[in-house]
Short mmCIF file of C-alpha atoms and ligand atoms in Angstrom, two decimals:
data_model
loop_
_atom_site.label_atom_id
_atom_site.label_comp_id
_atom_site.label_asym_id
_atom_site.label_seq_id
_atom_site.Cartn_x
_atom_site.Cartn_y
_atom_site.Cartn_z
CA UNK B 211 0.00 0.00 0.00
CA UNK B 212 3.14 2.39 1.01
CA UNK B 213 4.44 1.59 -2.21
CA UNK B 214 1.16 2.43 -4.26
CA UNK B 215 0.58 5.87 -2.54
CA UNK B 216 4.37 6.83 -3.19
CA UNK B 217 3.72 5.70 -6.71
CA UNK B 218 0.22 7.46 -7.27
CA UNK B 219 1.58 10.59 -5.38
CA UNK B 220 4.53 10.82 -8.14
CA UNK B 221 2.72 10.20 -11.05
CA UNK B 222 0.24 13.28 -9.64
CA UNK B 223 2.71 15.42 -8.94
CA UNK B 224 4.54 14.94 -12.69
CA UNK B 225 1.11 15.17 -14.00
CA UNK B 226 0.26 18.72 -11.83
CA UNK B 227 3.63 19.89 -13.15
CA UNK B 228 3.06 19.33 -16.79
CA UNK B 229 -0.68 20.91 -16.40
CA UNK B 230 1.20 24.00 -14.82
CA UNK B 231 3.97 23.87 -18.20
CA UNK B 232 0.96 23.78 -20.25
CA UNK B 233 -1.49 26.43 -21.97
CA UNK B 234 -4.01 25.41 -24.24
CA UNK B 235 -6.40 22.13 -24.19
CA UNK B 236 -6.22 20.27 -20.88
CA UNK B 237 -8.63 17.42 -22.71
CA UNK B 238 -6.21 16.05 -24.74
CA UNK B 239 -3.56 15.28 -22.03
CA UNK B 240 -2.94 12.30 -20.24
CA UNK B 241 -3.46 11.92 -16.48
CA UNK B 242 -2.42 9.28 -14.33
CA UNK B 243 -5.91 6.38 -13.90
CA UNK B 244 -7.35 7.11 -10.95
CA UNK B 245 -8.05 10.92 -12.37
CA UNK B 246 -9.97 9.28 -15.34
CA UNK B 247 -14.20 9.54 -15.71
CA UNK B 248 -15.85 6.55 -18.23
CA UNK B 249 -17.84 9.37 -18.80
CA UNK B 250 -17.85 11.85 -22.74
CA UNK B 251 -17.71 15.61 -22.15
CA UNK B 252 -20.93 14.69 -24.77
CA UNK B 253 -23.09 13.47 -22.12
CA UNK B 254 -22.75 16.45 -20.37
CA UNK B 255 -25.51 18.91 -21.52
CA UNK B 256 -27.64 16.82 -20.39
CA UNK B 257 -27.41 18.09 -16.78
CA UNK B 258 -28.99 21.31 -18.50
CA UNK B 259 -32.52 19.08 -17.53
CA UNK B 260 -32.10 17.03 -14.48
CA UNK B 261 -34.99 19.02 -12.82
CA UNK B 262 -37.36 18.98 -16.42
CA UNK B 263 -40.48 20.11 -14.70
CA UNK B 264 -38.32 23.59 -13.79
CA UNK B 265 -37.70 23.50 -17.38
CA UNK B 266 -41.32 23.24 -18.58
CA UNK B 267 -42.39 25.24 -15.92
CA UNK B 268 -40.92 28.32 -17.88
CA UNK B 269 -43.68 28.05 -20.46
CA UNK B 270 -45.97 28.16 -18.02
CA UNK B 271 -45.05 32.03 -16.53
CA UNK B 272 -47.95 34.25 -17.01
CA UNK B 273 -46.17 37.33 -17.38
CA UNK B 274 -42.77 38.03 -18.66
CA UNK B 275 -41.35 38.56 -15.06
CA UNK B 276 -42.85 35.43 -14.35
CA UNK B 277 -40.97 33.87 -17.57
CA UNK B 278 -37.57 35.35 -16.59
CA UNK B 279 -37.64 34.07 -12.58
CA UNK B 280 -38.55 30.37 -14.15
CA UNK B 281 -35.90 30.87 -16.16
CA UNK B 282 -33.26 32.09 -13.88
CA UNK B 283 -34.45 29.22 -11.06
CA UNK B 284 -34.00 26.66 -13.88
CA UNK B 285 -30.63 27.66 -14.74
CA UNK B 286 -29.76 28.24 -11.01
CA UNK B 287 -30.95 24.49 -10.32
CA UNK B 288 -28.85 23.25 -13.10
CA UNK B 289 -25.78 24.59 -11.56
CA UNK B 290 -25.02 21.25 -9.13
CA UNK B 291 -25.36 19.08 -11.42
CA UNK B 292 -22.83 20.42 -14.02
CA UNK B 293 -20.24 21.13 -11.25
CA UNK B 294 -20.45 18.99 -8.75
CA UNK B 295 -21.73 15.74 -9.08
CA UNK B 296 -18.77 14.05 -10.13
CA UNK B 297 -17.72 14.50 -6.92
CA UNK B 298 -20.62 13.06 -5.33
CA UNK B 299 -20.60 10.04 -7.67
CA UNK B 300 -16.83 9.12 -7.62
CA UNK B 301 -15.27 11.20 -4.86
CA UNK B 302 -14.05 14.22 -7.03
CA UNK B 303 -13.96 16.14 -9.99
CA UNK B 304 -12.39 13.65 -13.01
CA UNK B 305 -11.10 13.72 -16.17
CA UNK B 306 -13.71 13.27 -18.90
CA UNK B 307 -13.24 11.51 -21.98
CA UNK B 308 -12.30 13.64 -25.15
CA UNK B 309 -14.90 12.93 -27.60
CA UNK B 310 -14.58 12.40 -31.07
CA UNK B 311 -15.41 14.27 -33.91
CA UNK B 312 -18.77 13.29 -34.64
CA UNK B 313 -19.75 11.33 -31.84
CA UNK B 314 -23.25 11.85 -30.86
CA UNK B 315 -25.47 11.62 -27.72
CA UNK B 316 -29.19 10.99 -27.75
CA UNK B 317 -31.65 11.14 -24.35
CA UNK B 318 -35.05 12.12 -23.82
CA UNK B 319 -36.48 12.77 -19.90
CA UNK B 320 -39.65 10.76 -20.26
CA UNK B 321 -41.89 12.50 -17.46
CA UNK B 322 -42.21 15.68 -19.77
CA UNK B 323 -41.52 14.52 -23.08
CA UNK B 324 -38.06 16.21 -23.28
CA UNK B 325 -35.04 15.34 -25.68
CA UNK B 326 -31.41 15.52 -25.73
CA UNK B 327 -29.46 15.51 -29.15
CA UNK B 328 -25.63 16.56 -28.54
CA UNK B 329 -23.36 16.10 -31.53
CA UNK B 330 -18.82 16.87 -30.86
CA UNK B 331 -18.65 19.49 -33.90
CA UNK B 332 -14.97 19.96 -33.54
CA UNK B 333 -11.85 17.39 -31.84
CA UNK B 334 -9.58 19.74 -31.86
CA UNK B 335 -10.21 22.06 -30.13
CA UNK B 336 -13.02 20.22 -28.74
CA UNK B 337 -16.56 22.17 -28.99
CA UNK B 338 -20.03 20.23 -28.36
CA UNK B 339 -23.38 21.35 -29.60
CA UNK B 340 -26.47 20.32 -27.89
CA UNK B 341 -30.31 21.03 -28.11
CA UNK B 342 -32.85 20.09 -25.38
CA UNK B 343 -36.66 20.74 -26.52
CA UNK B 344 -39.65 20.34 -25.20
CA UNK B 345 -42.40 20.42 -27.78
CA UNK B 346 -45.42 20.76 -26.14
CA UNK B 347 -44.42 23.19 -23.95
CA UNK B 348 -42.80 25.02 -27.05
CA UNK B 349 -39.21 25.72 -25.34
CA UNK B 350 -35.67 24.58 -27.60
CA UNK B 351 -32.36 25.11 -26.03
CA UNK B 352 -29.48 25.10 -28.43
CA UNK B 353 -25.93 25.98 -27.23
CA UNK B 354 -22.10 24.78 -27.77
CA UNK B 355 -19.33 24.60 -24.99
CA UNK B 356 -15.50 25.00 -25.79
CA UNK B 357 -13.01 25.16 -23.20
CA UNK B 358 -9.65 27.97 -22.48
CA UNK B 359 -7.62 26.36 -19.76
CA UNK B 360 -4.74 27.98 -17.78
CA UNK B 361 -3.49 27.38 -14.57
CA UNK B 362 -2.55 30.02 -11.44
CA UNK B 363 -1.82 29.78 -8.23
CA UNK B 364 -2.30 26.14 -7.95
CA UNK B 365 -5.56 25.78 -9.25
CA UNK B 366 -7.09 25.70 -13.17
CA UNK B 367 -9.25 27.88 -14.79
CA UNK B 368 -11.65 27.43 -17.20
CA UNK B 369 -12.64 30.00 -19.33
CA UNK B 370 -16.06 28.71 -20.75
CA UNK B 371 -16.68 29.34 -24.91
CA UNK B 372 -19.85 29.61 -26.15
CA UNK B 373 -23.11 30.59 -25.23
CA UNK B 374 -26.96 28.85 -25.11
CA UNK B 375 -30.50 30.76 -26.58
CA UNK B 376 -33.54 29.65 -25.28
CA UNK B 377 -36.89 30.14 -27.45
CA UNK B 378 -40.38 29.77 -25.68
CA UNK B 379 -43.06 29.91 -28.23
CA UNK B 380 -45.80 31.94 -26.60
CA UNK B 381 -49.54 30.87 -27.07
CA UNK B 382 -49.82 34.46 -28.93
CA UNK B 383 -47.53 33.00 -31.57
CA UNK B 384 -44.64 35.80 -30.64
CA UNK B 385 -41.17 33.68 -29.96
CA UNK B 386 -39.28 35.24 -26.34
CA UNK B 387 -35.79 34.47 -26.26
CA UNK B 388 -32.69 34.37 -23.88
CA UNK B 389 -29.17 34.44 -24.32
CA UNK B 390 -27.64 32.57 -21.29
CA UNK B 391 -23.59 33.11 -21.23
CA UNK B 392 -21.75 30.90 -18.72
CA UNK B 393 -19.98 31.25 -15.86
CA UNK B 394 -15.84 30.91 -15.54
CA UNK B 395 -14.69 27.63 -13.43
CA UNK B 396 -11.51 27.39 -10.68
CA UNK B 397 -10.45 23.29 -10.29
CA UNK B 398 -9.24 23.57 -6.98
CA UNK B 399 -7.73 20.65 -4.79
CA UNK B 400 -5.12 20.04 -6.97
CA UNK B 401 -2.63 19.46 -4.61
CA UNK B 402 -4.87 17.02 -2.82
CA UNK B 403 -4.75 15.00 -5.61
CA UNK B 404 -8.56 15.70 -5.09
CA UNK B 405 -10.18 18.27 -7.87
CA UNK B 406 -13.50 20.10 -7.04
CA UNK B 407 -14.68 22.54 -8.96
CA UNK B 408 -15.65 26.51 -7.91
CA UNK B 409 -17.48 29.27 -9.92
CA UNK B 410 -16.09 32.40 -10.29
CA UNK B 411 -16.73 35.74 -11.73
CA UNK B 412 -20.49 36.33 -13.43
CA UNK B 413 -22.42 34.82 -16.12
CA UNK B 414 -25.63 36.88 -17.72
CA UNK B 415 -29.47 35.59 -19.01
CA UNK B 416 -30.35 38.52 -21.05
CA UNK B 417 -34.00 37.53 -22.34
CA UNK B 418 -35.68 39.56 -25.65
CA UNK B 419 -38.13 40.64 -22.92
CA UNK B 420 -35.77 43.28 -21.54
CA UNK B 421 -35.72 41.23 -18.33
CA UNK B 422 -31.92 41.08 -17.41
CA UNK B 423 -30.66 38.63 -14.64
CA UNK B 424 -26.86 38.90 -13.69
CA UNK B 425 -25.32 36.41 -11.81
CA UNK B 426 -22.20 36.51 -9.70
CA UNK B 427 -20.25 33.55 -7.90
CA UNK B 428 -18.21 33.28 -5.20
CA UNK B 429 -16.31 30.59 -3.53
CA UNK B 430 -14.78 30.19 0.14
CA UNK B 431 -13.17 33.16 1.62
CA UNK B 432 -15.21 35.32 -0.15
CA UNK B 433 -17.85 37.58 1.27
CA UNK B 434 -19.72 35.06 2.81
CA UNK B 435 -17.39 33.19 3.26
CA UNK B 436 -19.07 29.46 2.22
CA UNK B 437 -18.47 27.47 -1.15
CA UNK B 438 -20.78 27.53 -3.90
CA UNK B 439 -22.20 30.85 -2.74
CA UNK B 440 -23.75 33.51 -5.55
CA UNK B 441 -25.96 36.36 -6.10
CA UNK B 442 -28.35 37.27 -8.87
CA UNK B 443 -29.84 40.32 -9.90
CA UNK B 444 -32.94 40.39 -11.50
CA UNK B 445 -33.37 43.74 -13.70
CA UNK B 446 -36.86 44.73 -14.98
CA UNK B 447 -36.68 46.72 -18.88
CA UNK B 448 -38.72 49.92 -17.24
CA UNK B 449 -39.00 50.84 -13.88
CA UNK B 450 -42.75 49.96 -13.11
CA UNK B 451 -41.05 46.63 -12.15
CA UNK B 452 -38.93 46.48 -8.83
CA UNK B 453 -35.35 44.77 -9.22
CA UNK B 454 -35.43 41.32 -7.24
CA UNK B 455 -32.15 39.77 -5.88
CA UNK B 456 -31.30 36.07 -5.02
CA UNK B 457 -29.12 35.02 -2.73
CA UNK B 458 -28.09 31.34 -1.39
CA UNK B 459 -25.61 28.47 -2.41
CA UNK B 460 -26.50 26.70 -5.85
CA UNK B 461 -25.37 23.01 -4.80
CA UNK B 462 -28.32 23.73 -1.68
CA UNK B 463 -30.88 26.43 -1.58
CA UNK B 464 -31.46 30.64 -2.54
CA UNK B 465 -34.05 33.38 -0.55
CA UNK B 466 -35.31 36.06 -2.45
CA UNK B 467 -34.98 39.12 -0.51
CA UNK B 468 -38.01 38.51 1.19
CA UNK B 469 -36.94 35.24 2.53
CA UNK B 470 -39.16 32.95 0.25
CA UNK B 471 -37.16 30.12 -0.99
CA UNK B 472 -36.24 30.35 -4.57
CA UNK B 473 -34.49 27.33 -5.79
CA UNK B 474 -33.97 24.05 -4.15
CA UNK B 475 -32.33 21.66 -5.30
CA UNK B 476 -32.56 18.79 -2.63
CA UNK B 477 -35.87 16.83 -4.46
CA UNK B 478 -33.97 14.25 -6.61
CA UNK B 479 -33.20 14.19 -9.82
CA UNK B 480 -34.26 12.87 -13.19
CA UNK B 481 -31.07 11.33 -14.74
CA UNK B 482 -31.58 11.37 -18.71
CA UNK B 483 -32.76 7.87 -20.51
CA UNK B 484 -30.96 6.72 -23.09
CA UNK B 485 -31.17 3.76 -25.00
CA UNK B 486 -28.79 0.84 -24.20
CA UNK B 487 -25.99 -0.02 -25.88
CA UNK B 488 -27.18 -2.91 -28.09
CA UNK B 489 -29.30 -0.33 -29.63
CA UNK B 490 -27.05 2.31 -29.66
CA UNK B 491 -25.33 3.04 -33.51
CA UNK B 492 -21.40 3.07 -33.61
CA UNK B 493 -21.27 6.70 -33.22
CA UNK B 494 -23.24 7.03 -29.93
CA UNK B 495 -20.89 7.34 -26.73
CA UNK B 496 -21.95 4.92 -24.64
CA UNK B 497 -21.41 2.75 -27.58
CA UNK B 498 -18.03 3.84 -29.06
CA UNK B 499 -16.25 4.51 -25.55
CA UNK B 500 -18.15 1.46 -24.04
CA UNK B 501 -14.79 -0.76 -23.91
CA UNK B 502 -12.53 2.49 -22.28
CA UNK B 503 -15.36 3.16 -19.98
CA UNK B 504 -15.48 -0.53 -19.15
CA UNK B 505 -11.86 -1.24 -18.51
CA UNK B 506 -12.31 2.64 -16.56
CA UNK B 507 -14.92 1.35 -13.80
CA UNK B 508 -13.24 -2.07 -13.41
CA UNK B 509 -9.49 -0.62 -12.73
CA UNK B 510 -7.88 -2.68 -15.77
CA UNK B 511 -6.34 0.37 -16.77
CA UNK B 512 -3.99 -1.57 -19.52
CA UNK B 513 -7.34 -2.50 -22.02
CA UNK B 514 -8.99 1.05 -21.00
CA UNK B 515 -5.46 2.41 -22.55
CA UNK B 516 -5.08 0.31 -25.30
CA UNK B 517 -9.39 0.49 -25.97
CA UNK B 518 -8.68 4.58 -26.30
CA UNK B 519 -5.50 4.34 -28.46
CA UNK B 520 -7.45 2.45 -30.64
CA UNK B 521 -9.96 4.89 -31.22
CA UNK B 522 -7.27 7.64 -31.62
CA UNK B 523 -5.94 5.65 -34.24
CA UNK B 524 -9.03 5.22 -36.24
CA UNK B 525 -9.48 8.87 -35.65
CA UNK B 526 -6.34 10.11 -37.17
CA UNK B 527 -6.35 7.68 -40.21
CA UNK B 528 -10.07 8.82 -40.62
CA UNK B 529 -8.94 12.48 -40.88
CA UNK B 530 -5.93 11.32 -43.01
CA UNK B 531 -8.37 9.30 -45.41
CA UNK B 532 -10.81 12.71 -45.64
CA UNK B 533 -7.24 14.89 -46.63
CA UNK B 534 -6.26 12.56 -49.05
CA UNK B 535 -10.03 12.45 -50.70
CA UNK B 536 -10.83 16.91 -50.37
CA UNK B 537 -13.97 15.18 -48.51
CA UNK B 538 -14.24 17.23 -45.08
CA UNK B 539 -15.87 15.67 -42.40
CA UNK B 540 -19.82 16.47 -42.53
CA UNK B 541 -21.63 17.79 -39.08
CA UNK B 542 -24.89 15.72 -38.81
CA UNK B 543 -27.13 17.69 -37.16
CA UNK B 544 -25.83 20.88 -36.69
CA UNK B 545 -24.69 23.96 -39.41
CA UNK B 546 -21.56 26.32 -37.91
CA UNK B 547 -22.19 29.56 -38.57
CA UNK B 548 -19.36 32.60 -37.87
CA UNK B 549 -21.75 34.80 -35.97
CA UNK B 550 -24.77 34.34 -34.32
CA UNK B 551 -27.78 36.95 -34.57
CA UNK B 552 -29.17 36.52 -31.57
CA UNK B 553 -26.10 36.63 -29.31
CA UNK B 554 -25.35 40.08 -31.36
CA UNK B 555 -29.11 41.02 -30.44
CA UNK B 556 -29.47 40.37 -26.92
CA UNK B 557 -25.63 40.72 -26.21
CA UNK B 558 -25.86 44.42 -26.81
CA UNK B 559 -28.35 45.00 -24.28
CA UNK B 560 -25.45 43.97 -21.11
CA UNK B 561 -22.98 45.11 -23.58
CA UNK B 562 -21.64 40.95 -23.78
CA UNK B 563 -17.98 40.15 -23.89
CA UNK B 564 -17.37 39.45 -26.92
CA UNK B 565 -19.59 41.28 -28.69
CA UNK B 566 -20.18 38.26 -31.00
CA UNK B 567 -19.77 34.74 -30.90
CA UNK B 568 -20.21 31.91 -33.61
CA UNK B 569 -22.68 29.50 -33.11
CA UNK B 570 -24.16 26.48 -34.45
CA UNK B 571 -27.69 26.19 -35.64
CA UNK B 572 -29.68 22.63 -35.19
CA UNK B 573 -30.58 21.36 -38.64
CA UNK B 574 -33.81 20.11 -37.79
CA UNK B 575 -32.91 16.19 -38.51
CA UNK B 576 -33.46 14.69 -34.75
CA UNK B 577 -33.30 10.71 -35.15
CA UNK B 578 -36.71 8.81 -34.70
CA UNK B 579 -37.30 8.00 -31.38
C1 0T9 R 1043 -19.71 21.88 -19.94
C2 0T9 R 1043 -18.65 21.37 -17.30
C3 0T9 R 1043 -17.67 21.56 -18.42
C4 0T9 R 1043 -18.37 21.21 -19.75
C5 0T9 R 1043 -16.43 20.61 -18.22
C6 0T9 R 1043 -13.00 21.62 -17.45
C7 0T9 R 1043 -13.50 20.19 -17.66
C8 0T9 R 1043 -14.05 20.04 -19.07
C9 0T9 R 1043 -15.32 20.89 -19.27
C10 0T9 R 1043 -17.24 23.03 -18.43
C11 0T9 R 1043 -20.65 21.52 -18.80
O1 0T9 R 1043 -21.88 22.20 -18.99
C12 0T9 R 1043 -20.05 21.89 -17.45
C13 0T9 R 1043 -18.30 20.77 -16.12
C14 0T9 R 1043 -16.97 20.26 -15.82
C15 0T9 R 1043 -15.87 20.70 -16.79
C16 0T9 R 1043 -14.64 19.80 -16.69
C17 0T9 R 1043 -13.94 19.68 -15.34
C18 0T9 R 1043 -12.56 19.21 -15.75
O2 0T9 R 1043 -11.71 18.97 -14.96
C19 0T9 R 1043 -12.40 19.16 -17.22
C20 0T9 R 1043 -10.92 19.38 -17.68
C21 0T9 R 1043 -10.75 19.28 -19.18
C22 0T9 R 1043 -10.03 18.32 -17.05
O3 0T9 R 1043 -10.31 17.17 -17.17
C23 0T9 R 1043 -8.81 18.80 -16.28
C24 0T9 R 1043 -7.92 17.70 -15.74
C25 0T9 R 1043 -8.29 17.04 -14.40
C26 0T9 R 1043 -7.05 16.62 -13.66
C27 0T9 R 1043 -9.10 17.80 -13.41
C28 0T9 R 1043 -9.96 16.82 -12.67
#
C-alpha cells in the first residue's frame, strides 16, 4: 500500500507539473488512472434538464417577469449538477473523456416529453453542440461549450466558450428568447490529488423581454465566506417593475430578498434515458467509448489504454483518409455559422464580452425515437 501511494503521489505530482507547463487544451492530455471519468464531455448537456419540470415550468409564466424568474431558477438548479456531481458520484472532480469528432449523444427525460441531441462538432479544439426541446411546452435550447484552460496559483481555470438561446413559443404566436452566457470555473484541490470545482466571476441571461438577470459567484473566503455561494440580480426593462435579488448556495438552496425560498435543489433528480448499448449506432458514446469506460470502472487500466488508443488511431487515419479524398468531415445535425444573430441582439443589451460569438444552428434532422 506504502508503495502504491508513493507511486500514485509521483505520477500526480509529474502530471500537476506538466498541467502548470501547459497552456491550451487540458482534454487532450494524459493523467495518471485514478483521475480518469468513463464518462464523454458529450453526455454532459444533459445536466442542463435534471430538474425537467423547472424547465417546462418556464412556459408556463404568465407574465414576462414570471418567464424570466422560471428561467433564472431553472438555470440556477442546473448549476449542481454540471459542477459537482462528479464528486458526489466518484469522490471528485475527473477527467472526462475527449470525444470524437462526430460522436453523438441521444436522451429524452420521459416524465415531460423532453429530448437531448448533442453532436462533438470539432476534436480539436473540442466544442459540443447540444439542443434540449420540449415540444409541447414550445421551449428549444441550443448551445455549444468549448473550453480555455490555464493554470494560477495552484488551481485551473476554465474559461467557458460559447453561449446557449432559449426560445419559448408563446400561445400568442410571438417567440421570447434568452441568451444565457456561462460562468468561468476554478479546479481547486489540486494538490490534494482531489479536484473540485468553484465558480467564479459572473455569467448573464439577457431575455428579448428586456428582463436582465446577472449572476455573480463566489467561492470560500469570499464575502460570505461558504463554497458555492452567488448572487443574482434580477433587472426589470422599465422601472414599473422592482429589481429582485437572489441570494443562497447553488449546490443547496437561494431566498429572495423577502426570505421565500427560490431554488432548491434537494428533491432528486431525473437522470436522462438513453437507449442501451445494443441499440445504440457506432457513433453514440456509450457505444463507441463502451470498452474504455469498461476497462475505466473495473481498474484494468492496460485494455482502458489500449481500448482509447485504438480509437485515436481510427481517428487520425479517418482524418488522413478525408485529406487525401478533399472530402471534409460532414456535421450531422448541426450547421456552424461565424456569428450568431441573436447573441449580437441580446448581447448588446449587457454590452456581452465578446460582442459576438459563432454559433451552431440545429438542422432540424433529430433521429426517430
Ligand atoms: C460543460 C462542465 C464543463 C463542460 C467541463 C474543465 C473540464 C471540461 C469541461 C465546463 C458543462 O456544462 C459543465 C463541467 C466540468 C468541466 C470539466 C472539469 C474538468 O476537470 C475538465 C478538464 C478538461 C479536465 O479534465 C482537467 C484535468 C483534471 C485533472 C481535473 C480533474
Amino acid at each position: 500500500l506504502w508503495l502504491l501511494c508513493v507511486w500514485i503521489r509521483s505520477s500526480w505530482t509529474s502530471f500537476l507539473k506538466s498541467i502548470a507547463s501547459f497552456s491550451g487544451d487540458l482534454s487532450s492530455m494524459t493523467a495518471p488512472p485514478f483521475i480518469l471519468s468513463p464518462v464523454s464531455l458529450t453526455e454532459f448537456p444533459a445536466y442542463w434538464c435534471e430538474y425537467p419540470d423547472l424547465f417546462a415550468a418556464i412556459a408556463d409564466g404568465k407574465t414576462e417577469e414570471h418567464r424570466a424568474l422560471a428561467v433564472l431558477r431553472w438555470f440556477i438548479s442546473t448549476l449542481k449538477g454540471q459542477y459537482t456531481s462528479r464528486n458526489e458520484s466518484m469522490g471528485s472532480e475527473k477527467k472526462p473523456l475527449n470525444p470524437v469528432l462526430g460522436e453523438l449523444f441521444y436522451g429524452t427525460w420521459p416524465s415531460t416529453n423532453t429530448t437531448l441531441l448533442v453532436e462533438q462538432v470539432s476534436h480539436h479544439p473540442p466544442i459540443t453542440a447540444y439542443r434540449i426541446a420540449n415540444q409541447a411546452k414550445g421551449l428549444v435550447l441550443t448551445g455549444h461549450n468549448a473550453q480555455k484552460t490555464s493554470f494560477s496559483a495552484g488551481s485551473i481555470i476554465v474559461k467557458q466558450i460559447g453561449h446557449a438561446t432559449l426560445v419559448v413559443d408563446l400561445p400568442s404566436g410571438e417567440k421570447e428568447e434568452y441568451l444565457i452566457t456561462l460562468p468561468r470555473l476554478r479546479i481547486d484541490g489540486l494538490w490534494y490529488g482531489s479536484p473540485y470545482i468553484e465558480l467564479a466571476e459572473t455569467s448573464y441571461i439577457q431575455g428579448s423581454n428586456g428582463w436582465l438577470s446577472t449572476i455573480e459567484y463566489k467561492g470560500k473566503g469570499y464575502f460570505s465566506g461558504k463554497s458555492h455561494t452567488f448572487k443574482a440580480i434580477l433587472k426589470p426593462p422599465t422601472s414599473d417593475h422592482k429589481t429582485e435579488v437572489i441570494e443562497g448556495t447553488w449546490h443547496t438552496t437561494s431566498k429572495t430578498s423577502s426570505g421565500m425560498t427560490f431554488h432548491d435543489v434537494s428533491p432528486p433528480k431525473e437522470e436522462v434515458t438513453v437507449k442501451s448499448i445494443e441499440e445504440q449506432t457506432e457513433w453514440e458514446s456509450r457505444k463507441l467509448w463502451g470498452a474504455v469506460a469498461k476497462g475505466i470502472r473495473e481498474g484494468d487500466f492496460e485494455s482502458a489504454s489500449r481500448e482509447k488508443s485504438r480509437i485515436e488511431n481510427e481517428q487520425r487515419q479517418r482524418r488522413k483518409d478525408e485529406a487525401a479524398a478533399s472530402t471534409p468531415w460532414q456535421l450531422k445535425h448541426f450547421k456552424h455559422i461565424e456569428s450568431d444573430p441573436t447573441y449580437e441582439r441580446l448581447g448588446k443589451l449587457f454590452k456581452a464580452n465578446p460582442p459576438t460569438e459563432d454559433a451552431y444552428i440545429f438542422l432540424d434532422n433529430a433521429p426517430p425515437a
